[in-house]
Amino acid sequence: MKFFVDTAEIDAIAELNDLGMVDGVTTNPSLIKKSGRDIIEVTKEICDLVAGPVSAEVTAVDADTMIAEGRKLLEIAENITVKVPLTWDGLKACKTLSDDGHKVNVTLCFSANQALLAAKAGATFISPFIGRLDDINLDGMELIEDIRTIYDNFGFETEILAASIRSVNHILDSARIGADVITAPPAVIKAMVNHPLTDKGLDAFLADIKAADIKIL
Ligand code: G3P
């Protein structure tokens, strides 16, 4: 399973990247706003840092402008993936850009039918938003399962990029179901290391190290 980091914060990406945890990065207009940076500048910095795909999202809602924006974003670096919304115009932009050989991430996916359309339009990645479905009492993981089944039924190569991940359990469930990629905020990825028994066990070891004055260096 690939790990993408869902942020435009350079320091957070760098920390995880140094540990080999970053297979790619996803950004969106809200994350760019949060960074307080210019979209082109910050995206270039991320692309210089990370070898894998970096999703940069268009701002337009009509296909022609999405395509023009996508082409401008693609000039930033070789590892740009153009992110378009799951609308009819977004699918048109996806088809054009993917036919031209570019990677496209179709975002804001909330149904398996939408995911089916994105695959037909040549999406490299489909981004189902788990957390936002959970927010309205629907089951985000069920959507990931449905898309996995449908894509496997027909051999679609579009990768399932589980997004809007809010908890470590979202990551675990996505891994169990077989999502190809998760994209999560850095804090959620780092939280995967936590276990109270690890802390408790380490405390006991530290007490014994002190009591027995165990030294290695
Ligand atoms: O990758 C999509 C993600 O940024 C949306 O997450 O938490 O705003 O629903 P969230």
PDB file of C-alpha atoms and ligand atoms in Angstrom:
ATOM      1  CA  MET A   1       0.000   0.000   0.000  1.00  0.00           C
ATOM      2  CA  LYS A   2       1.268   3.446  -0.903  1.00  0.00           C
ATOM      3  CA  PHE A   3       1.228   6.322   1.583  1.00  0.00           C
ATOM      4  CA  PHE A   4       0.514   9.801   0.279  1.00  0.00           C
ATOM      5  CA  VAL A   5       0.619  12.768   2.649  1.00  0.00           C
ATOM      6  CA  ASP A   6      -2.375  15.063   2.510  1.00  0.00           C
ATOM      7  CA  THR A   7      -0.805  18.459   3.206  1.00  0.00           C
ATOM      8  CA  ALA A   8       1.012  21.415   1.699  1.00  0.00           C
ATOM      9  CA  GLU A   9       3.221  21.869   4.781  1.00  0.00           C
ATOM     10  CA  ILE A  10       6.824  21.377   3.623  1.00  0.00           C
ATOM     11  CA  ASP A  11       8.333  20.560   7.033  1.00  0.00           C
ATOM     12  CA  ALA A  12       5.756  17.856   7.745  1.00  0.00           C
ATOM     13  CA  ILE A  13       6.302  16.274   4.323  1.00  0.00           C
ATOM     14  CA  ALA A  14      10.097  16.409   4.765  1.00  0.00           C
ATOM     15  CA  GLU A  15       9.964  14.690   8.166  1.00  0.00           C
ATOM     16  CA  LEU A  16       7.970  11.730   6.836  1.00  0.00           C
ATOM     17  CA  ASN A  17       9.886  11.653   3.562  1.00  0.00           C
ATOM     18  CA  ASP A  18      13.183  11.251   5.427  1.00  0.00           C
ATOM     19  CA  LEU A  19      11.738   8.064   6.956  1.00  0.00           C
ATOM     20  CA  GLY A  20      10.723   6.666   3.566  1.00  0.00           C
ATOM     21  CA  MET A  21       7.034   7.012   4.422  1.00  0.00           C
ATOM     22  CA  VAL A  22       6.054   9.262   1.517  1.00  0.00           C
ATOM     23  CA  ASP A  23       5.095   7.693  -1.791  1.00  0.00           C
ATOM     24  CA  GLY A  24       3.349  10.864  -2.922  1.00  0.00           C
ATOM     25  CA  VAL A  25       1.557  14.015  -1.794  1.00  0.00           C
ATOM     26  CA  THR A  26      -1.961  15.310  -2.268  1.00  0.00           C
ATOM     27  CA  THR A  27      -2.989  18.934  -1.985  1.00  0.00           C
ATOM     28  CA  ASN A  28      -6.267  20.747  -2.498  1.00  0.00           C
ATOM     29  CA  PRO A  29      -7.355  24.412  -2.405  1.00  0.00           C
ATOM     30  CA  SER A  30      -8.133  24.230   1.333  1.00  0.00           C
ATOM     31  CA  LEU A  31      -4.666  22.835   2.103  1.00  0.00           C
ATOM     32  CA  ILE A  32      -3.005  25.488  -0.098  1.00  0.00           C
ATOM     33  CA  LYS A  33      -5.010  28.184   1.749  1.00  0.00           C
ATOM     34  CA  LYS A  34      -3.932  26.694   5.080  1.00  0.00           C
ATOM     35  CA  SER A  35      -0.262  26.816   4.021  1.00  0.00           C
ATOM     36  CA  GLY A  36      -0.578  30.527   3.248  1.00  0.00           C
ATOM     37  CA  ARG A  37       1.689  29.975   0.219  1.00  0.00           C
ATOM     38  CA  ASP A  38       1.380  30.624  -3.502  1.00  0.00           C
ATOM     39  CA  ILE A  39       0.103  27.435  -5.187  1.00  0.00           C
ATOM     40  CA  ILE A  40       2.784  27.302  -7.883  1.00  0.00           C
ATOM     41  CA  GLU A  41       5.638  28.039  -5.480  1.00  0.00           C
ATOM     42  CA  VAL A  42       4.644  25.594  -2.776  1.00  0.00           C
ATOM     43  CA  THR A  43       3.776  22.853  -5.267  1.00  0.00           C
ATOM     44  CA  LYS A  44       7.205  23.220  -6.902  1.00  0.00           C
ATOM     45  CA  GLU A  45       8.884  22.901  -3.510  1.00  0.00           C
ATOM     46  CA  ILE A  46       6.899  19.733  -2.751  1.00  0.00           C
ATOM     47  CA  CYS A  47       7.742  18.265  -6.171  1.00  0.00           C
ATOM     48  CA  ASP A  48      11.454  18.946  -5.597  1.00  0.00           C
ATOM     49  CA  LEU A  49      11.283  17.161  -2.249  1.00  0.00           C
ATOM     50  CA  VAL A  50       9.251  14.078  -3.137  1.00  0.00           C
ATOM     51  CA  ALA A  51       9.921  11.620  -5.953  1.00  0.00           C
ATOM     52  CA  GLY A  52       6.358  10.270  -6.220  1.00  0.00           C
ATOM     53  CA  PRO A  53       3.221  11.855  -7.648  1.00  0.00           C
ATOM     54  CA  VAL A  54       2.136  15.227  -6.270  1.00  0.00           C
ATOM     55  CA  SER A  55      -1.532  16.051  -6.810  1.00  0.00           C
ATOM     56  CA  ALA A  56      -2.281  19.708  -7.546  1.00  0.00           C
ATOM     57  CA  GLU A  57      -5.929  20.664  -7.955  1.00  0.00           C
ATOM     58  CA  VAL A  58      -7.457  22.872 -10.640  1.00  0.00           C
ATOM     59  CA  THR A  59      -9.610  25.836  -9.597  1.00  0.00           C
ATOM     60  CA  ALA A  60     -11.931  26.085 -12.621  1.00  0.00           C
ATOM     61  CA  VAL A  61     -15.292  24.372 -13.020  1.00  0.00           C
ATOM     62  CA  ASP A  62     -15.473  24.222 -16.833  1.00  0.00           C
ATOM     63  CA  ALA A  63     -13.532  21.573 -18.730  1.00  0.00           C
ATOM     64  CA  ASP A  64     -11.597  23.877 -21.071  1.00  0.00           C
ATOM     65  CA  THR A  65     -10.233  26.018 -18.243  1.00  0.00           C
ATOM     66  CA  MET A  66      -9.532  22.912 -16.132  1.00  0.00           C
ATOM     67  CA  ILE A  67      -7.475  21.532 -19.018  1.00  0.00           C
ATOM     68  CA  ALA A  68      -5.588  24.835 -19.427  1.00  0.00           C
ATOM     69  CA  GLU A  69      -4.933  25.003 -15.675  1.00  0.00           C
ATOM     70  CA  GLY A  70      -3.902  21.359 -15.662  1.00  0.00           C
ATOM     71  CA  ARG A  71      -1.360  22.005 -18.425  1.00  0.00           C
ATOM     72  CA  LYS A  72       0.048  24.946 -16.463  1.00  0.00           C
ATOM     73  CA  LEU A  73       0.319  22.806 -13.319  1.00  0.00           C
ATOM     74  CA  LEU A  74       2.051  20.086 -15.357  1.00  0.00           C
ATOM     75  CA  GLU A  75       4.804  22.582 -16.241  1.00  0.00           C
ATOM     76  CA  ILE A  76       5.787  22.771 -12.561  1.00  0.00           C
ATOM     77  CA  ALA A  77       7.502  19.373 -12.491  1.00  0.00           C
ATOM     78  CA  GLU A  78       7.462  15.913 -14.027  1.00  0.00           C
ATOM     79  CA  ASN A  79       5.787  14.350 -11.004  1.00  0.00           C
ATOM     80  CA  ILE A  80       2.642  16.483 -11.083  1.00  0.00           C
ATOM     81  CA  THR A  81      -0.717  14.711 -11.046  1.00  0.00           C
ATOM     82  CA  VAL A  82      -3.585  16.992 -12.063  1.00  0.00           C
ATOM     83  CA  LYS A  83      -6.497  16.809  -9.638  1.00  0.00           C
ATOM     84  CA  VAL A  84      -9.984  17.491 -10.996  1.00  0.00           C
ATOM     85  CA  PRO A  85     -13.385  17.329  -9.299  1.00  0.00           C
ATOM     86  CA  LEU A  86     -15.825  14.517 -10.010  1.00  0.00           C
ATOM     87  CA  THR A  87     -18.181  16.531 -12.203  1.00  0.00           C
ATOM     88  CA  TRP A  88     -19.069  16.000 -15.839  1.00  0.00           C
ATOM     89  CA  ASP A  89     -16.597  18.756 -16.789  1.00  0.00           C
ATOM     90  CA  GLY A  90     -13.996  17.201 -14.502  1.00  0.00           C
ATOM     91  CA  LEU A  91     -14.421  13.890 -16.320  1.00  0.00           C
ATOM     92  CA  LYS A  92     -13.966  15.634 -19.681  1.00  0.00           C
ATOM     93  CA  ALA A  93     -10.763  17.246 -18.416  1.00  0.00           C
ATOM     94  CA  CYS A  94      -9.648  13.867 -17.033  1.00  0.00           C
ATOM     95  CA  LYS A  95     -10.170  12.173 -20.388  1.00  0.00           C
ATOM     96  CA  THR A  96      -8.266  14.843 -22.326  1.00  0.00           C
ATOM     97  CA  LEU A  97      -5.321  15.026 -19.915  1.00  0.00           C
ATOM     98  CA  SER A  98      -5.058  11.260 -19.477  1.00  0.00           C
ATOM     99  CA  ASP A  99      -5.251  10.724 -23.268  1.00  0.00           C
ATOM    100  CA  ASP A 100      -2.283  13.125 -23.466  1.00  0.00           C
ATOM    101  CA  GLY A 101      -0.387  10.761 -21.153  1.00  0.00           C
ATOM    102  CA  HIS A 102      -0.708  12.719 -17.921  1.00  0.00           C
ATOM    103  CA  LYS A 103      -1.632  11.429 -14.476  1.00  0.00           C
ATOM    104  CA  VAL A 104      -5.056  12.555 -13.257  1.00  0.00           C
ATOM    105  CA  ASN A 105      -6.554  12.263  -9.773  1.00  0.00           C
ATOM    106  CA  VAL A 106     -10.348  12.553  -9.765  1.00  0.00           C
ATOM    107  CA  THR A 107     -11.390  13.913  -6.396  1.00  0.00           C
ATOM    108  CA  LEU A 108     -14.558  14.484  -4.360  1.00  0.00           C
ATOM    109  CA  CYS A 109     -15.826  10.965  -5.066  1.00  0.00           C
ATOM    110  CA  PHE A 110     -18.766   9.925  -2.909  1.00  0.00           C
ATOM    111  CA  SER A 111     -20.315   7.027  -4.833  1.00  0.00           C
ATOM    112  CA  ALA A 112     -19.227   3.853  -6.605  1.00  0.00           C
ATOM    113  CA  ASN A 113     -20.986   5.000  -9.782  1.00  0.00           C
ATOM    114  CA  GLN A 114     -18.874   8.150  -9.784  1.00  0.00           C
ATOM    115  CA  ALA A 115     -15.775   5.984  -9.378  1.00  0.00           C
ATOM    116  CA  LEU A 116     -16.866   3.839 -12.317  1.00  0.00           C
ATOM    117  CA  LEU A 117     -17.186   6.925 -14.525  1.00  0.00           C
ATOM    118  CA  ALA A 118     -13.769   8.193 -13.446  1.00  0.00           C
ATOM    119  CA  ALA A 119     -12.168   4.872 -14.368  1.00  0.00           C
ATOM    120  CA  LYS A 120     -13.883   4.940 -17.772  1.00  0.00           C
ATOM    121  CA  ALA A 121     -12.517   8.492 -18.280  1.00  0.00           C
ATOM    122  CA  GLY A 122      -8.964   7.226 -17.694  1.00  0.00           C
ATOM    123  CA  ALA A 123      -8.331   8.441 -14.144  1.00  0.00           C
ATOM    124  CA  THR A 124      -4.992   7.390 -12.691  1.00  0.00           C
ATOM    125  CA  PHE A 125      -6.384   7.783  -9.169  1.00  0.00           C
ATOM    126  CA  ILE A 126      -9.907   7.957  -7.771  1.00  0.00           C
ATOM    127  CA  SER A 127     -10.242   9.755  -4.437  1.00  0.00           C
ATOM    128  CA  PRO A 128     -13.227   8.559  -2.387  1.00  0.00           C
ATOM    129  CA  PHE A 129     -13.678  10.776   0.691  1.00  0.00           C
ATOM    130  CA  ILE A 130     -14.170   8.453   3.656  1.00  0.00           C
ATOM    131  CA  GLY A 131     -14.369  10.945   6.525  1.00  0.00           C
ATOM    132  CA  ARG A 132     -16.906  13.207   4.878  1.00  0.00           C
ATOM    133  CA  LEU A 133     -19.249  10.237   4.323  1.00  0.00           C
ATOM    134  CA  ASP A 134     -18.822   9.193   7.958  1.00  0.00           C
ATOM    135  CA  ASP A 135     -19.637  12.821   8.910  1.00  0.00           C
ATOM    136  CA  ILE A 136     -23.143  12.422   7.486  1.00  0.00           C
ATOM    137  CA  ASN A 137     -23.681   8.955   8.985  1.00  0.00           C
ATOM    138  CA  LEU A 138     -22.865   7.039   5.823  1.00  0.00           C
ATOM    139  CA  ASP A 139     -20.190   4.355   5.681  1.00  0.00           C
ATOM    140  CA  GLY A 140     -17.019   5.591   3.989  1.00  0.00           C
ATOM    141  CA  MET A 141     -15.359   2.176   4.157  1.00  0.00           C
ATOM    142  CA  GLU A 142     -18.311   0.559   2.401  1.00  0.00           C
ATOM    143  CA  LEU A 143     -17.630   2.866  -0.529  1.00  0.00           C
ATOM    144  CA  ILE A 144     -13.978   1.768  -0.659  1.00  0.00           C
ATOM    145  CA  GLU A 145     -15.140  -1.876  -0.634  1.00  0.00           C
ATOM    146  CA  ASP A 146     -17.634  -1.276  -3.468  1.00  0.00           C
ATOM    147  CA  ILE A 147     -15.080   0.472  -5.643  1.00  0.00           C
ATOM    148  CA  ARG A 148     -12.513  -2.298  -4.992  1.00  0.00           C
ATOM    149  CA  THR A 149     -15.065  -4.932  -6.052  1.00  0.00           C
ATOM    150  CA  ILE A 150     -16.135  -3.059  -9.168  1.00  0.00           C
ATOM    151  CA  TYR A 151     -12.618  -2.216 -10.329  1.00  0.00           C
ATOM    152  CA  ASP A 152     -11.520  -5.819  -9.757  1.00  0.00           C
ATOM    153  CA  ASN A 153     -14.595  -7.195 -11.558  1.00  0.00           C
ATOM    154  CA  PHE A 154     -13.590  -5.431 -14.749  1.00  0.00           C
ATOM    155  CA  GLY A 155      -9.835  -5.025 -14.391  1.00  0.00           C
ATOM    156  CA  PHE A 156      -9.821  -1.228 -14.203  1.00  0.00           C
ATOM    157  CA  GLU A 157      -6.310   0.021 -13.516  1.00  0.00           C
ATOM    158  CA  THR A 158      -7.391   3.242 -11.788  1.00  0.00           C
ATOM    159  CA  GLU A 159      -5.858   3.236  -8.312  1.00  0.00           C
ATOM    160  CA  ILE A 160      -8.125   3.671  -5.297  1.00  0.00           C
ATOM    161  CA  LEU A 161      -6.724   6.552  -3.268  1.00  0.00           C
ATOM    162  CA  ALA A 162      -8.599   6.548   0.042  1.00  0.00           C
ATOM    163  CA  ALA A 163      -8.912  10.205   1.072  1.00  0.00           C
ATOM    164  CA  SER A 164     -10.485  12.321   3.802  1.00  0.00           C
ATOM    165  CA  ILE A 165      -8.822   9.993   6.278  1.00  0.00           C
ATOM    166  CA  ARG A 166      -9.347  11.130   9.835  1.00  0.00           C
ATOM    167  CA  SER A 167      -8.133   8.212  11.964  1.00  0.00           C
ATOM    168  CA  VAL A 168      -5.635   5.385  12.117  1.00  0.00           C
ATOM    169  CA  ASN A 169      -8.534   2.943  11.793  1.00  0.00           C
ATOM    170  CA  HIS A 170      -9.427   4.459   8.418  1.00  0.00           C
ATOM    171  CA  ILE A 171      -5.896   3.561   7.300  1.00  0.00           C
ATOM    172  CA  LEU A 172      -6.112   0.028   8.731  1.00  0.00           C
ATOM    173  CA  ASP A 173      -9.516  -0.621   7.145  1.00  0.00           C
ATOM    174  CA  SER A 174      -8.321   0.764   3.801  1.00  0.00           C
ATOM    175  CA  ALA A 175      -5.340  -1.600   3.946  1.00  0.00           C
ATOM    176  CA  ARG A 176      -7.585  -4.565   4.794  1.00  0.00           C
ATOM    177  CA  ILE A 177      -9.939  -3.807   1.905  1.00  0.00           C
ATOM    178  CA  GLY A 178      -7.072  -3.320  -0.520  1.00  0.00           C
ATOM    179  CA  ALA A 179      -7.159   0.381  -1.346  1.00  0.00           C
ATOM    180  CA  ASP A 180      -4.050   0.998  -3.448  1.00  0.00           C
ATOM    181  CA  VAL A 181      -3.144   4.240  -1.698  1.00  0.00           C
ATOM    182  CA  ILE A 182      -4.165   6.199   1.373  1.00  0.00           C
ATOM    183  CA  THR A 183      -3.675   9.908   1.700  1.00  0.00           C
ATOM    184  CA  ALA A 184      -3.701  11.161   5.255  1.00  0.00           C
ATOM    185  CA  PRO A 185      -2.662  14.197   7.275  1.00  0.00           C
ATOM    186  CA  PRO A 186       0.855  13.820   8.748  1.00  0.00           C
ATOM    187  CA  ALA A 187      -0.530  13.643  12.308  1.00  0.00           C
ATOM    188  CA  VAL A 188      -2.698  10.616  11.457  1.00  0.00           C
ATOM    189  CA  ILE A 189       0.220   8.783   9.839  1.00  0.00           C
ATOM    190  CA  LYS A 190       2.414   9.523  12.864  1.00  0.00           C
ATOM    191  CA  ALA A 191      -0.345   8.368  15.240  1.00  0.00           C
ATOM    192  CA  MET A 192      -0.041   4.858  13.767  1.00  0.00           C
ATOM    193  CA  VAL A 193       3.049   4.328  15.919  1.00  0.00           C
ATOM    194  CA  ASN A 194       1.144   4.752  19.187  1.00  0.00           C
ATOM    195  CA  HIS A 195       0.254   1.832  21.449  1.00  0.00           C
ATOM    196  CA  PRO A 196      -0.220   2.035  25.228  1.00  0.00           C
ATOM    197  CA  LEU A 197       1.463  -1.351  25.717  1.00  0.00           C
ATOM    198  CA  THR A 198       4.537  -0.069  23.877  1.00  0.00           C
ATOM    199  CA  ASP A 199       4.679   2.911  26.268  1.00  0.00           C
ATOM    200  CA  LYS A 200       4.072   0.687  29.299  1.00  0.00           C
ATOM    201  CA  GLY A 201       6.670  -1.855  28.201  1.00  0.00           C
ATOM    202  CA  LEU A 202       9.234   0.838  27.537  1.00  0.00           C
ATOM    203  CA  ASP A 203       8.623   2.405  30.962  1.00  0.00           C
ATOM    204  CA  ALA A 204       9.314  -0.987  32.596  1.00  0.00           C
ATOM    205  CA  PHE A 205      12.498  -1.472  30.561  1.00  0.00           C
ATOM    206  CA  LEU A 206      13.683   2.038  31.449  1.00  0.00           C
ATOM    207  CA  ALA A 207      13.067   1.350  35.157  1.00  0.00           C
ATOM    208  CA  ASP A 208      15.160  -1.839  34.933  1.00  0.00           C
ATOM    209  CA  ILE A 209      17.908  -0.075  32.968  1.00  0.00           C
ATOM    210  CA  LYS A 210      18.116   2.477  35.765  1.00  0.00           C
ATOM    211  CA  ALA A 211      17.910  -0.079  38.572  1.00  0.00           C
ATOM    212  CA  ALA A 212      20.608  -2.325  37.072  1.00  0.00           C
ATOM    213  CA  ASP A 213      22.665   0.587  35.729  1.00  0.00           C
ATOM    214  CA  ILE A 214      22.764  -1.044  32.281  1.00  0.00           C
ATOM    215  CA  LYS A 215      25.058   0.871  29.926  1.00  0.00           C
ATOM    216  CA  ILE A 216      25.962   0.254  26.280  1.00  0.00           C
ATOM    217  CA  LEU A 217      27.897   3.426  25.436  1.00  0.00           C
TER     218      LEU A 217
HETATM  219  O1  G3P B   1      -7.673  14.306   0.426  1.00  0.00           O
HETATM  220  C1  G3P B   1      -8.881  14.936   0.690  1.00  0.00           C
HETATM  221  C2  G3P B   1      -8.860  15.521   2.039  1.00  0.00           C
HETATM  222  O2  G3P B   1      -7.965  16.586   2.092  1.00  0.00           O
HETATM  223  C3  G3P B   1     -10.164  15.923   2.569  1.00  0.00           C
HETATM  224  O3  G3P B   1     -10.094  15.671   3.915  1.00  0.00           O
HETATM  225  O4  G3P B   1     -10.668  15.917   6.271  1.00  0.00           O
HETATM  226  O5  G3P B   1     -11.104  17.798   4.641  1.00  0.00           O
HETATM  227  O6  G3P B   1     -12.481  15.729   4.582  1.00  0.00           O
HETATM  228  P1  G3P B   1     -11.155  16.308   4.895  1.00  0.00           P
END
